[in-house]
mmCIF file with all atom_site columns, C-alpha atoms in Angstrom:
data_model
loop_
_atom_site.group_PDB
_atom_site.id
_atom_site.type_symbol
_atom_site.label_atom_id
_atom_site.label_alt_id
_atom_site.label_comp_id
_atom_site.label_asym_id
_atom_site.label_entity_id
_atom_site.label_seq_id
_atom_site.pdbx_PDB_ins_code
_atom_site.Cartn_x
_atom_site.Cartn_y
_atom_site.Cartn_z
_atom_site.occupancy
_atom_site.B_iso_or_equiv
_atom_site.pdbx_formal_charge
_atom_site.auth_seq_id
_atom_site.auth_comp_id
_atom_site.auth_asym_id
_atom_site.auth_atom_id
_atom_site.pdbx_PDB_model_num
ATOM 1   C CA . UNK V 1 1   ? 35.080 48.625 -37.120 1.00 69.00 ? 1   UNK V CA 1
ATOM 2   C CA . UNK V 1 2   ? 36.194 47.015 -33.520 1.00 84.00 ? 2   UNK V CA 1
ATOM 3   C CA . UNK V 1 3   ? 39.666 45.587 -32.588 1.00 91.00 ? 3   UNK V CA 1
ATOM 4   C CA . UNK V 1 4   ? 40.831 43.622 -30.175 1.00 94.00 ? 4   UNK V CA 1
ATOM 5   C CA . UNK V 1 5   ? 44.934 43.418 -28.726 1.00 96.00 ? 5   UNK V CA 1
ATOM 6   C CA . UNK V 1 6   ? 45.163 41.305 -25.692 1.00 97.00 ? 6   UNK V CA 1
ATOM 7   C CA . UNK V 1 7   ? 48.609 40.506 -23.695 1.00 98.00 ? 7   UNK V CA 1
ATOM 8   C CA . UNK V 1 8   ? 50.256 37.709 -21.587 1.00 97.00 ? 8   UNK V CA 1
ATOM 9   C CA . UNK V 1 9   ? 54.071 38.097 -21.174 1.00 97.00 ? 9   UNK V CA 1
ATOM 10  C CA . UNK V 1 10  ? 56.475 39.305 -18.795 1.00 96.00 ? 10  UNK V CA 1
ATOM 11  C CA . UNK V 1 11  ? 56.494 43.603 -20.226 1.00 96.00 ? 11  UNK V CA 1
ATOM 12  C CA . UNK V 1 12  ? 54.450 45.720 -19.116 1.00 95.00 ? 12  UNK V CA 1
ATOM 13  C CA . UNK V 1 13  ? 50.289 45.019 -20.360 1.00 96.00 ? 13  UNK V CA 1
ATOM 14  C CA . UNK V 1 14  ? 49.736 48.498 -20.295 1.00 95.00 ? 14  UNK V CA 1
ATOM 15  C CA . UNK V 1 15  ? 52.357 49.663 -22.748 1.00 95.00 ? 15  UNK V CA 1
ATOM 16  C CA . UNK V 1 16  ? 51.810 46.863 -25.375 1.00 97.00 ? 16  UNK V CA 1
ATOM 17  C CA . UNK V 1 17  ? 48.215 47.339 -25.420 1.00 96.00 ? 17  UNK V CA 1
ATOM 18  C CA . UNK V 1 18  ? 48.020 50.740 -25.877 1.00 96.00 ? 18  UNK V CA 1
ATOM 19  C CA . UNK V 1 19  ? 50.585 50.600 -28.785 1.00 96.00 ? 19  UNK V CA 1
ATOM 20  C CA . UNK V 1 20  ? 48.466 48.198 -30.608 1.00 96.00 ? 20  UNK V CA 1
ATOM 21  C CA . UNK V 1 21  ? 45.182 49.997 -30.030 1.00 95.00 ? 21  UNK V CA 1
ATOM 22  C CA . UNK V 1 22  ? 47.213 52.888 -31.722 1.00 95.00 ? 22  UNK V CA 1
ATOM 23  C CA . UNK V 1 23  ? 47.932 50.228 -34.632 1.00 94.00 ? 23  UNK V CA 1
ATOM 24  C CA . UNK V 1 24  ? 44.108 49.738 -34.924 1.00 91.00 ? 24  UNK V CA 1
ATOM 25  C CA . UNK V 1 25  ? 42.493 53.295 -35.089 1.00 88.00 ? 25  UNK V CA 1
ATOM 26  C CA . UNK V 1 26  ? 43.052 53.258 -38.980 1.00 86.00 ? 26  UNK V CA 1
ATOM 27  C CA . UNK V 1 27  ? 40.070 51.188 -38.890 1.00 84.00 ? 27  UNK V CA 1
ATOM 28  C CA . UNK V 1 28  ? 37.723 53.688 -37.423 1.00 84.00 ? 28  UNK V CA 1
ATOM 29  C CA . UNK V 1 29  ? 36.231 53.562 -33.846 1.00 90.00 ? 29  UNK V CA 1
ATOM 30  C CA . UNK V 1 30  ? 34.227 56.020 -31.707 1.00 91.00 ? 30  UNK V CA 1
ATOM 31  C CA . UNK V 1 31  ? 35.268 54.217 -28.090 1.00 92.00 ? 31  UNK V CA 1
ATOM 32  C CA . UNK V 1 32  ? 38.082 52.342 -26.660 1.00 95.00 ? 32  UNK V CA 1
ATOM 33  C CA . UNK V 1 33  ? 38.652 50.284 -23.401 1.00 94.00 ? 33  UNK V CA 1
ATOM 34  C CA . UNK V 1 34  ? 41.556 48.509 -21.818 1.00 97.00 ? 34  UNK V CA 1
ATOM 35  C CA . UNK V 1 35  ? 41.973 46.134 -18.423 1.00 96.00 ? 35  UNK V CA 1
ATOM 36  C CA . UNK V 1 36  ? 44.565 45.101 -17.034 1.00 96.00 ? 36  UNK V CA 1
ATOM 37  C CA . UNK V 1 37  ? 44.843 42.320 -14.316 1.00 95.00 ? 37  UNK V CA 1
ATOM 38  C CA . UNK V 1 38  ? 46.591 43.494 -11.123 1.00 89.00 ? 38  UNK V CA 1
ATOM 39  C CA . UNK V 1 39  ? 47.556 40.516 -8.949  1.00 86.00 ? 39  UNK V CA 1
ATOM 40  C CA . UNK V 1 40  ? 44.236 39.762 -7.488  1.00 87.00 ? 40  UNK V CA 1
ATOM 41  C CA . UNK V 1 41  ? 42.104 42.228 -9.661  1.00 91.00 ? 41  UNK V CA 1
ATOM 42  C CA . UNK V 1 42  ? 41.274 43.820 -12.735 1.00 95.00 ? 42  UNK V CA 1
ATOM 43  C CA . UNK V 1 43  ? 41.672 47.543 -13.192 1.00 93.00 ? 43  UNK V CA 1
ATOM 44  C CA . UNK V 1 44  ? 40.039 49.037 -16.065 1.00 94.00 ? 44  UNK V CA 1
ATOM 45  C CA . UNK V 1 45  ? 39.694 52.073 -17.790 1.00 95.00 ? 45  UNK V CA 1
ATOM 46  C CA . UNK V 1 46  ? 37.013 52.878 -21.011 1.00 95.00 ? 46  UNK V CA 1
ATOM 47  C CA . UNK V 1 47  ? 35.945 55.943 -22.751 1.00 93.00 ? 47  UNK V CA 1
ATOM 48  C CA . UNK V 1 48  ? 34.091 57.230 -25.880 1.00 93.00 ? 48  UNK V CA 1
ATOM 49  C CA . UNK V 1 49  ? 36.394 58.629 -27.942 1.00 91.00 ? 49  UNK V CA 1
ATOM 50  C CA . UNK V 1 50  ? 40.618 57.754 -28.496 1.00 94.00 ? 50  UNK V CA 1
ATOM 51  C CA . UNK V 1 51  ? 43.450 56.252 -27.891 1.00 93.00 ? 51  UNK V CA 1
ATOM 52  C CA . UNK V 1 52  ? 44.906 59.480 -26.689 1.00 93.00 ? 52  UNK V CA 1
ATOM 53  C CA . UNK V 1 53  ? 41.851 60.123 -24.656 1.00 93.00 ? 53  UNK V CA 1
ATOM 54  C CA . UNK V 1 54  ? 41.997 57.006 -22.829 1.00 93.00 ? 54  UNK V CA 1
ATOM 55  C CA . UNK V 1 55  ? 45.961 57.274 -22.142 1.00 92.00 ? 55  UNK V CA 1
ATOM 56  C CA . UNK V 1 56  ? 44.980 60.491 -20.866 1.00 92.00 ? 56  UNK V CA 1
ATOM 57  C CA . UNK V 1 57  ? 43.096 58.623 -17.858 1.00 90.00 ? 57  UNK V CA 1
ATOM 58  C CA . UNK V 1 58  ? 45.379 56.135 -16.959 1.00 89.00 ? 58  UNK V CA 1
ATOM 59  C CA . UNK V 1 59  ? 47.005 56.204 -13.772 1.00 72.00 ? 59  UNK V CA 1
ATOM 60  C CA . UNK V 1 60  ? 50.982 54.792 -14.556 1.00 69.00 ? 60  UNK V CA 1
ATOM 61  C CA . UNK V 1 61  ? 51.174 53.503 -10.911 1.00 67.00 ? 61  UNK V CA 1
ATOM 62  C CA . UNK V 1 62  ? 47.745 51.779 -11.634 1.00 77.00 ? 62  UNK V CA 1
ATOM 63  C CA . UNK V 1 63  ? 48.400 49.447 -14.184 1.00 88.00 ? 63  UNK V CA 1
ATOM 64  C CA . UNK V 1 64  ? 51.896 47.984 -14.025 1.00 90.00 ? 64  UNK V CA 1
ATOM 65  C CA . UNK V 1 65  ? 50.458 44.018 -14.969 1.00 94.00 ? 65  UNK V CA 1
ATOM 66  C CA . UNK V 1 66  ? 51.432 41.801 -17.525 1.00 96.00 ? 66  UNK V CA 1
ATOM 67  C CA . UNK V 1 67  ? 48.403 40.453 -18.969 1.00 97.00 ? 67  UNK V CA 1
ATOM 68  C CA . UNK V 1 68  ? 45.442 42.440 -20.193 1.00 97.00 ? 68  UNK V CA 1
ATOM 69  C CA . UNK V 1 69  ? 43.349 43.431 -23.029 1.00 97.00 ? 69  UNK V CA 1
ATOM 70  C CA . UNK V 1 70  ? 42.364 46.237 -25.071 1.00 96.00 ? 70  UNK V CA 1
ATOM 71  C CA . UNK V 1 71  ? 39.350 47.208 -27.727 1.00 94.00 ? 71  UNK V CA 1
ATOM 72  C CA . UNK V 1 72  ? 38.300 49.802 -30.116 1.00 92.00 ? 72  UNK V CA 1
ATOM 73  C CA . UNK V 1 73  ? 34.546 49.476 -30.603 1.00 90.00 ? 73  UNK V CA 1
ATOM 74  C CA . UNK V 1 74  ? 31.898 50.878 -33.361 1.00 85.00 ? 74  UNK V CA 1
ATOM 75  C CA . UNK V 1 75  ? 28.878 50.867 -32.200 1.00 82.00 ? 75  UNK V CA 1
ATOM 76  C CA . UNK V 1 76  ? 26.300 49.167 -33.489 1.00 79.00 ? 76  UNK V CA 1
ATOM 77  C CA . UNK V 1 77  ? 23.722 49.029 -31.039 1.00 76.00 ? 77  UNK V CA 1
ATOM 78  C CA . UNK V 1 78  ? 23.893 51.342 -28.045 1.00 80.00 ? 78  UNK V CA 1
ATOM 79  C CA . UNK V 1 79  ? 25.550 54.568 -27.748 1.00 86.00 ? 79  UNK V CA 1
ATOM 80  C CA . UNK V 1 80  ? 29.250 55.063 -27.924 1.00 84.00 ? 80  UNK V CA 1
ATOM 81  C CA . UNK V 1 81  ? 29.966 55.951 -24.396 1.00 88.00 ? 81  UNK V CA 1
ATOM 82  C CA . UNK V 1 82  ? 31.785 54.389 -21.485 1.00 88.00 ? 82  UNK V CA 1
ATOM 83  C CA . UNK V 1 83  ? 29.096 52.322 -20.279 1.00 87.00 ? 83  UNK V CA 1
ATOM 84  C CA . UNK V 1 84  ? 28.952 50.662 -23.679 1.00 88.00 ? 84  UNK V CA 1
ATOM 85  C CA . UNK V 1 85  ? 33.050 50.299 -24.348 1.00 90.00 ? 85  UNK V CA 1
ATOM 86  C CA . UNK V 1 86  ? 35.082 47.386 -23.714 1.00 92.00 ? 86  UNK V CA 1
ATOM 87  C CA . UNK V 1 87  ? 36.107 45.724 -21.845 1.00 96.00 ? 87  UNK V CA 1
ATOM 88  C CA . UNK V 1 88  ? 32.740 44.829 -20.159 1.00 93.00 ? 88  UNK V CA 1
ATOM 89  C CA . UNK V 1 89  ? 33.829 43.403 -16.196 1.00 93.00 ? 89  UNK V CA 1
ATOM 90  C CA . UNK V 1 90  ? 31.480 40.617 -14.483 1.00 93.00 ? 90  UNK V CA 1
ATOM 91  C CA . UNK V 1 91  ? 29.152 41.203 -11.566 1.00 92.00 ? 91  UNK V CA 1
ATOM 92  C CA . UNK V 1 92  ? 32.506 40.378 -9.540  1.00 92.00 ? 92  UNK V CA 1
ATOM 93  C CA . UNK V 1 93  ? 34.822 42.193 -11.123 1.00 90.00 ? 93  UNK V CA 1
ATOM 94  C CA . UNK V 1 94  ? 37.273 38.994 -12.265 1.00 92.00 ? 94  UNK V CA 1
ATOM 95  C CA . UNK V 1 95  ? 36.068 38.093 -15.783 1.00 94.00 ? 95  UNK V CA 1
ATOM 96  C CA . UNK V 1 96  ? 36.326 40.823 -18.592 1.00 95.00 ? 96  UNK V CA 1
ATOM 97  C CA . UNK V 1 97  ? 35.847 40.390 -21.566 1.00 93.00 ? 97  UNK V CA 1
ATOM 98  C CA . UNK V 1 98  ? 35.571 42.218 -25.574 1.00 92.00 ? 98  UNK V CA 1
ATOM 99  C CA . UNK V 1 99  ? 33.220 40.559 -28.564 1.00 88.00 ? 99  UNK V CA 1
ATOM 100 C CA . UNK V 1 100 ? 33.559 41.948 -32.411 1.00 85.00 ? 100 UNK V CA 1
ATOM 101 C CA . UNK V 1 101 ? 30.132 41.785 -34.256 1.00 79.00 ? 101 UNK V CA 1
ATOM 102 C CA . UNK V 1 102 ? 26.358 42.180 -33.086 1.00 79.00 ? 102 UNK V CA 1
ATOM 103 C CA . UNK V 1 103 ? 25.437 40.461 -30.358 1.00 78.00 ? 103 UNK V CA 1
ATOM 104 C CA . UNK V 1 104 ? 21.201 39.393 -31.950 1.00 82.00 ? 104 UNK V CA 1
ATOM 105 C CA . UNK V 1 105 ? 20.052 38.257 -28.548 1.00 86.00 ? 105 UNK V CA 1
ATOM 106 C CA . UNK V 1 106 ? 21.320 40.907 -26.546 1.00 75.00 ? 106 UNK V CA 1
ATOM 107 C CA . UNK V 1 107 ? 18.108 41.731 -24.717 1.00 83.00 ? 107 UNK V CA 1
ATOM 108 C CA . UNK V 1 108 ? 17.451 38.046 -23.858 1.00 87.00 ? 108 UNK V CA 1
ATOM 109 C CA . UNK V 1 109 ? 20.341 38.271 -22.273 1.00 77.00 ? 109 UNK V CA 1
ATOM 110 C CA . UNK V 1 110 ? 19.867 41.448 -19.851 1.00 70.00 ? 110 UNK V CA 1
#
């Protein structure tokens, strides 16, 4: 089952987000994601597997912002790799975003 944690405050995104992922693995998952805007970006990390797996790829002096978000996904359509994890990033690489549930139209949108 996905989760979502997202972040806007003054502490560090990062360290928030990662604790409530934690808080949301009893709900089964086989992927996880996180981003984290960076002054005039997003930096963003995903992987198939855990939250330990994922903390395992962050770079500390990488993601040091204060707002971000964070999801555990189950996949129902696709594989559960990083292509397919949240946070998905925009064309530009300023939008990302997470969605819980099927998405029915998904190849009309592609």
């Amino acid at each position: 089952m996905c989760g979502i944690i997202g972040y806007l405050g003054h502490k560090n995104a990062k360290e928030i987000i990662i604790k409530g992922l934690k808080r949301l693995e009893y709900r089964g998952y086989d992927s996880v994601g996180i981003a984290i805007f960076e002054e005039d970006s997003i930096n963003s990390v995903k992987c198939s597997g855990k939250v330990g797996d994922l903390e395992n790829q962050i770079n500390d002096s990488y993601f040091q912002g204060t707002v971000g978000i964070g999801h555990t996904r189950w996949a129902t359509h696709g594989k559960p790799n990083e292509i397919n994890a949240h946070p998905h990033l925009d064309y530009s690489g300023q939008i990302a975003v997470v969605q819980n549930g099927i998405i029915e139209n998904y190849r009309d949108l592609s």
